Amino acid sequence: TGIWSALDGKFEANLEGHDEGISDISWSHDSKYLCSASDDKTVRIWDVATGECLKTLVGHQNFVFCVNFSPAANLIVSGSFDESVRIWDVKSGRCLKNLPAHSDPVSAISFNRDGTLIVSASYDGLVRIWDTSSGQCLKTLIDDENNPPVSFVKFSPNGKYILAGTLDNTLRLWNYATGKCLKTYTGHRNEKYCIFSTFSVTNGKWIVSGSEDHKVYLWNLQSKQVVQTLEGHTDVVLCTSCHPTKNIIASGSLEKDMTIKLWFEDDAPPPAEEEQK
């Protein structure tokens, strides 16, 4: 796992220890720790400052595909190709809950803003909301029309909504309390890869996503209109992330490109070195 400075693109550190590829990483809220999900069937917890692997979480029976720190950084949730969701205690490294969550690989996992709920997504076409403390499934969200594989899911910053990506070129915004789909976002291409989407809330409210046509798409959250596309990558844009306080978007692309790009507002010129291989 490589770490770069978000402002000047400077390479900071390399975290090494997994035996196979890494599919997902998550920062702790205080940025002191990282956790990583790997095809070696483990989750690792890293001290960012020292680069030391503090814990290796063992229990999944297949590739670990997604991982997320709780807001308090005392728990980690992981999803796997073994179709389960596991909740781990960070301090002890012990598995607290092993949830038989889905009937296909788990593609994405996310805590809500206070850590009391977990949302999971799967190729079985379901989005499920779980009570963190009890492990009970509280609700299942499903697109009754065609039930496409769900490739990504995330709680909104205020915790009231869930953004879900599906492999039919569509993003949907759900009200999880009512179980209703409120908004649908289209225009990008997503039929093969589990592409990360996110919310941008630093200057208006936008939905941001990568795409298989090598672009980054921005939608107006309310109107559902594509307001901007960012072009520059030469392969599938697999992941996007928005800076929590500044108007900066980071995007990462697959092997024909292999770059992370930082996108700045026109009136905020980027530093000279904005991209790293």
Coordinates of C-alpha atoms in Angstrom, one line a residue:
T1 CA 0.0 0.0 0.0
G2 CA 1.5 3.4 -1.0
I3 CA 0.8 6.6 0.8
W4 CA 1.1 10.1 -0.9
S5 CA 0.6 13.6 0.3
A6 CA -2.8 14.8 -0.8
L7 CA -1.5 18.4 -1.4
D8 CA 1.8 18.1 -3.2
G9 CA 1.7 14.4 -4.5
K10 CA 4.8 13.6 -2.6
F11 CA 5.4 9.9 -1.9
E12 CA 5.3 9.3 1.9
A13 CA 5.4 5.6 2.7
N14 CA 5.0 2.0 1.6
L15 CA 3.2 -0.5 3.7
E16 CA 4.2 -4.1 3.0
G17 CA 3.1 -7.4 4.4
H18 CA 0.2 -8.9 2.4
D19 CA 0.9 -12.0 0.4
E20 CA -1.6 -11.2 -2.4
G21 CA -3.3 -8.2 -4.0
I22 CA -5.1 -5.5 -1.9
S23 CA -8.7 -4.7 -2.9
D24 CA -9.6 -2.0 -0.4
I25 CA -8.2 0.2 2.4
S26 CA -9.8 2.4 5.0
W27 CA -8.3 5.2 7.2
S28 CA -9.1 5.6 10.8
H29 CA -10.9 8.9 11.6
D30 CA -7.7 10.4 13.2
S31 CA -5.6 9.2 10.2
K32 CA -3.2 7.4 12.5
Y33 CA -4.2 3.9 11.2
L34 CA -5.0 2.1 8.0
C35 CA -6.7 -1.2 7.5
S36 CA -6.3 -3.2 4.3
A37 CA -8.3 -6.0 2.7
S38 CA -6.4 -8.6 0.7
D39 CA -6.8 -11.7 -1.6
D40 CA -4.6 -13.5 1.0
K41 CA -7.9 -13.7 3.0
T42 CA -6.7 -11.4 5.8
V43 CA -7.3 -7.8 7.0
R44 CA -4.3 -6.0 8.3
I45 CA -4.1 -2.9 10.6
W46 CA -1.2 -0.6 10.1
D47 CA 0.4 2.2 12.1
V48 CA 0.8 4.9 9.4
A49 CA 3.6 6.8 11.2
T50 CA 5.9 3.8 11.6
G51 CA 4.6 1.6 8.8
E52 CA 4.3 -1.3 11.3
C53 CA 1.6 -4.0 10.9
L54 CA -0.1 -4.0 14.3
K55 CA -2.6 -6.8 13.7
T56 CA -3.5 -9.4 11.1
L57 CA -7.2 -10.4 11.2
V58 CA -7.7 -14.0 10.2
G59 CA -11.0 -15.7 9.7
H60 CA -12.4 -15.2 6.2
Q61 CA -12.4 -18.2 4.0
N62 CA -11.9 -16.4 0.7
F63 CA -10.6 -13.1 -0.7
V64 CA -11.4 -10.1 1.5
F65 CA -12.8 -7.5 -0.9
C66 CA -13.9 -4.5 1.3
V67 CA -13.1 -3.0 4.6
N68 CA -14.1 0.0 6.7
F69 CA -13.0 1.5 10.1
S70 CA -15.8 2.6 12.4
P71 CA -15.9 6.3 13.2
A72 CA -14.5 5.7 16.7
A73 CA -11.8 3.4 15.2
N74 CA -12.6 0.7 17.7
L75 CA -14.2 -1.6 15.2
I76 CA -13.5 -2.8 11.6
V77 CA -16.0 -4.4 9.3
S78 CA -14.9 -6.5 6.4
G79 CA -16.7 -8.2 3.5
S80 CA -15.5 -11.2 1.5
F81 CA -15.9 -13.5 -1.5
D82 CA -16.9 -16.1 1.2
E83 CA -20.2 -14.1 1.2
S84 CA -19.8 -13.1 4.9
V85 CA -19.5 -9.9 6.8
R86 CA -17.2 -9.9 9.8
I87 CA -17.0 -7.3 12.6
W88 CA -13.6 -7.1 14.4
D89 CA -12.4 -5.5 17.6
V90 CA -9.4 -3.4 16.7
K91 CA -7.6 -3.5 20.0
S92 CA -7.6 -7.3 20.4
G93 CA -7.9 -8.3 16.7
R94 CA -10.7 -10.7 17.7
C95 CA -13.7 -11.3 15.4
L96 CA -16.8 -10.2 17.3
K97 CA -19.5 -11.2 14.7
N98 CA -19.5 -13.4 11.6
L99 CA -22.6 -12.6 9.6
P100 CA -23.8 -14.9 6.8
A101 CA -24.7 -11.7 4.9
H102 CA -25.2 -12.6 1.3
S103 CA -25.5 -15.3 -1.3
D104 CA -22.7 -13.9 -3.5
P105 CA -19.4 -12.1 -2.9
V106 CA -19.7 -9.0 -0.7
S107 CA -18.6 -6.0 -2.8
A108 CA -18.8 -3.1 -0.4
I109 CA -19.2 -2.3 3.3
S110 CA -19.7 1.0 5.2
F111 CA -20.4 2.3 8.7
N112 CA -22.8 5.1 9.3
R113 CA -21.7 8.4 10.9
D114 CA -22.0 7.1 14.5
G115 CA -21.0 3.5 13.9
T116 CA -24.3 2.1 15.0
L117 CA -25.2 0.7 11.6
I118 CA -23.4 -1.1 8.8
V119 CA -24.5 -1.3 5.2
S120 CA -23.3 -4.1 2.9
A121 CA -23.7 -4.7 -0.8
S122 CA -23.3 -7.9 -2.9
Y123 CA -23.4 -9.3 -6.4
D124 CA -26.6 -11.0 -5.2
G125 CA -28.3 -7.7 -6.0
L126 CA -29.1 -6.8 -2.3
V127 CA -28.1 -4.0 0.0
R128 CA -28.5 -4.9 3.6
I129 CA -28.4 -2.7 6.8
W130 CA -27.1 -4.3 10.0
D131 CA -27.2 -3.3 13.6
T132 CA -23.5 -3.1 14.7
S133 CA -23.9 -4.3 18.3
S134 CA -26.4 -7.2 17.7
G135 CA -25.4 -8.2 14.2
Q136 CA -29.1 -8.3 13.3
C137 CA -30.2 -7.5 9.7
L138 CA -32.6 -4.5 10.1
K139 CA -33.5 -4.0 6.4
T140 CA -32.9 -5.2 2.9
L141 CA -33.0 -2.8 -0.1
I142 CA -33.7 -4.3 -3.5
D143 CA -34.4 -3.1 -7.0
D144 CA -37.5 -5.1 -7.8
E145 CA -37.3 -4.4 -11.6
N146 CA -34.0 -6.1 -12.7
N147 CA -32.0 -6.8 -9.5
P148 CA -28.5 -6.0 -10.9
P149 CA -25.4 -6.9 -9.0
V150 CA -24.6 -4.1 -6.4
S151 CA -20.9 -3.1 -6.8
F152 CA -20.6 -0.3 -4.3
V153 CA -22.5 1.2 -1.3
K154 CA -21.9 4.0 1.2
F155 CA -23.8 6.0 3.8
S156 CA -24.2 9.7 3.1
P157 CA -22.3 12.1 5.4
N158 CA -25.5 12.9 7.5
G159 CA -26.3 9.1 7.8
K160 CA -29.8 9.4 6.4
Y161 CA -29.2 8.0 2.9
I162 CA -27.3 5.3 1.1
L163 CA -25.6 5.6 -2.2
A164 CA -25.4 2.3 -4.1
G165 CA -23.7 1.6 -7.5
T166 CA -25.0 -1.3 -9.7
L167 CA -23.5 -3.0 -12.7
D168 CA -26.2 -1.5 -15.0
N169 CA -24.5 1.9 -15.4
T170 CA -26.5 3.3 -12.5
L171 CA -26.1 5.0 -9.1
R172 CA -29.1 5.1 -6.7
L173 CA -29.7 7.2 -3.6
W174 CA -31.9 5.4 -1.1
N175 CA -33.7 6.5 2.0
Y176 CA -32.9 3.5 4.2
A177 CA -35.5 4.4 6.8
T178 CA -38.3 4.1 4.2
G179 CA -36.5 1.6 1.9
K180 CA -37.4 3.8 -1.1
C181 CA -35.1 4.9 -4.0
L182 CA -35.1 8.7 -4.1
K183 CA -32.7 9.5 -6.9
T184 CA -31.1 7.8 -9.9
Y185 CA -27.8 8.9 -11.5
T186 CA -26.8 7.8 -15.0
G187 CA -24.4 8.8 -17.8
H188 CA -21.3 7.0 -16.7
R189 CA -20.3 3.5 -17.7
N190 CA -20.2 0.7 -15.1
E191 CA -20.9 -2.9 -16.1
K192 CA -17.8 -4.8 -15.0
Y193 CA -15.8 -3.2 -12.1
C194 CA -16.7 -2.3 -8.5
I195 CA -16.2 1.4 -8.9
F196 CA -16.0 3.6 -5.8
S197 CA -18.4 6.6 -5.7
T198 CA -18.6 9.3 -3.0
F199 CA -20.3 12.5 -1.8
S200 CA -18.7 15.9 -2.2
V201 CA -20.1 18.4 0.3
T202 CA -17.3 21.1 0.5
N203 CA -18.8 23.4 -2.2
G204 CA -22.5 22.4 -2.8
K205 CA -23.7 18.8 -2.8
W206 CA -22.5 16.5 -5.5
I207 CA -22.2 12.8 -6.3
V208 CA -18.7 11.8 -7.7
S209 CA -17.8 8.6 -9.4
G210 CA -15.3 7.0 -11.6
S211 CA -16.3 5.3 -14.9
E212 CA -15.2 2.6 -17.3
D213 CA -15.0 5.3 -20.1
H214 CA -11.8 6.6 -18.3
K215 CA -13.6 9.7 -16.9
V216 CA -14.7 11.1 -13.5
Y217 CA -18.4 12.1 -13.4
L218 CA -19.9 14.8 -11.1
W219 CA -23.7 15.0 -10.7
N220 CA -25.8 17.6 -8.9
L221 CA -27.2 15.5 -6.0
Q222 CA -30.7 17.1 -6.2
S223 CA -31.2 17.6 -9.9
K224 CA -29.4 14.3 -10.9
Q225 CA -27.8 16.1 -13.8
V226 CA -24.2 15.5 -14.9
V227 CA -22.6 18.9 -14.2
Q228 CA -19.0 18.0 -15.1
T229 CA -16.7 15.2 -16.4
L230 CA -13.0 15.2 -15.6
E231 CA -10.8 13.8 -18.4
G232 CA -7.2 12.8 -18.2
H233 CA -7.0 9.1 -17.3
T234 CA -6.3 6.5 -19.9
D235 CA -8.0 3.5 -18.3
V236 CA -11.0 2.7 -16.1
V237 CA -11.3 5.1 -13.2
L238 CA -11.8 2.7 -10.4
C239 CA -11.9 5.0 -7.3
T240 CA -12.6 8.5 -6.3
S241 CA -12.3 10.3 -3.0
C242 CA -13.2 13.9 -2.0
H243 CA -11.1 16.0 0.5
P244 CA -13.1 16.5 3.7
T245 CA -12.6 20.3 3.8
K246 CA -11.0 21.5 0.5
N247 CA -12.4 21.3 -3.0
I248 CA -10.1 18.5 -4.1
I249 CA -11.0 15.2 -5.8
A250 CA -8.6 12.3 -6.0
S251 CA -9.0 9.6 -8.6
G252 CA -7.2 6.3 -9.3
S253 CA -7.1 4.3 -12.5
L254 CA -6.3 0.8 -13.6
E255 CA -3.2 -0.8 -15.1
K256 CA -3.0 1.0 -18.5
D257 CA -2.9 4.2 -16.6
M258 CA -1.7 3.4 -13.0
T259 CA -1.9 7.0 -11.8
I260 CA -3.6 8.8 -9.0
K261 CA -4.7 12.3 -10.1
L262 CA -5.6 15.2 -7.9
W263 CA -8.2 17.6 -9.3
F264 CA -8.3 21.2 -8.1
E265 CA -10.7 24.1 -8.7
D266 CA -9.7 26.5 -11.5
D267 CA -9.3 29.3 -9.0
A268 CA -7.1 27.2 -6.8
P269 CA -4.0 26.2 -8.8
P270 CA -2.5 22.8 -7.9
P271 CA 1.1 22.4 -6.7
A272 CA 3.6 21.5 -9.4
E273 CA 3.6 17.8 -8.7
E274 CA 0.1 16.6 -8.6
E275 CA 0.3 13.0 -9.8
Q276 CA 2.3 10.0 -8.9
K277 CA 2.8 6.5 -10.4

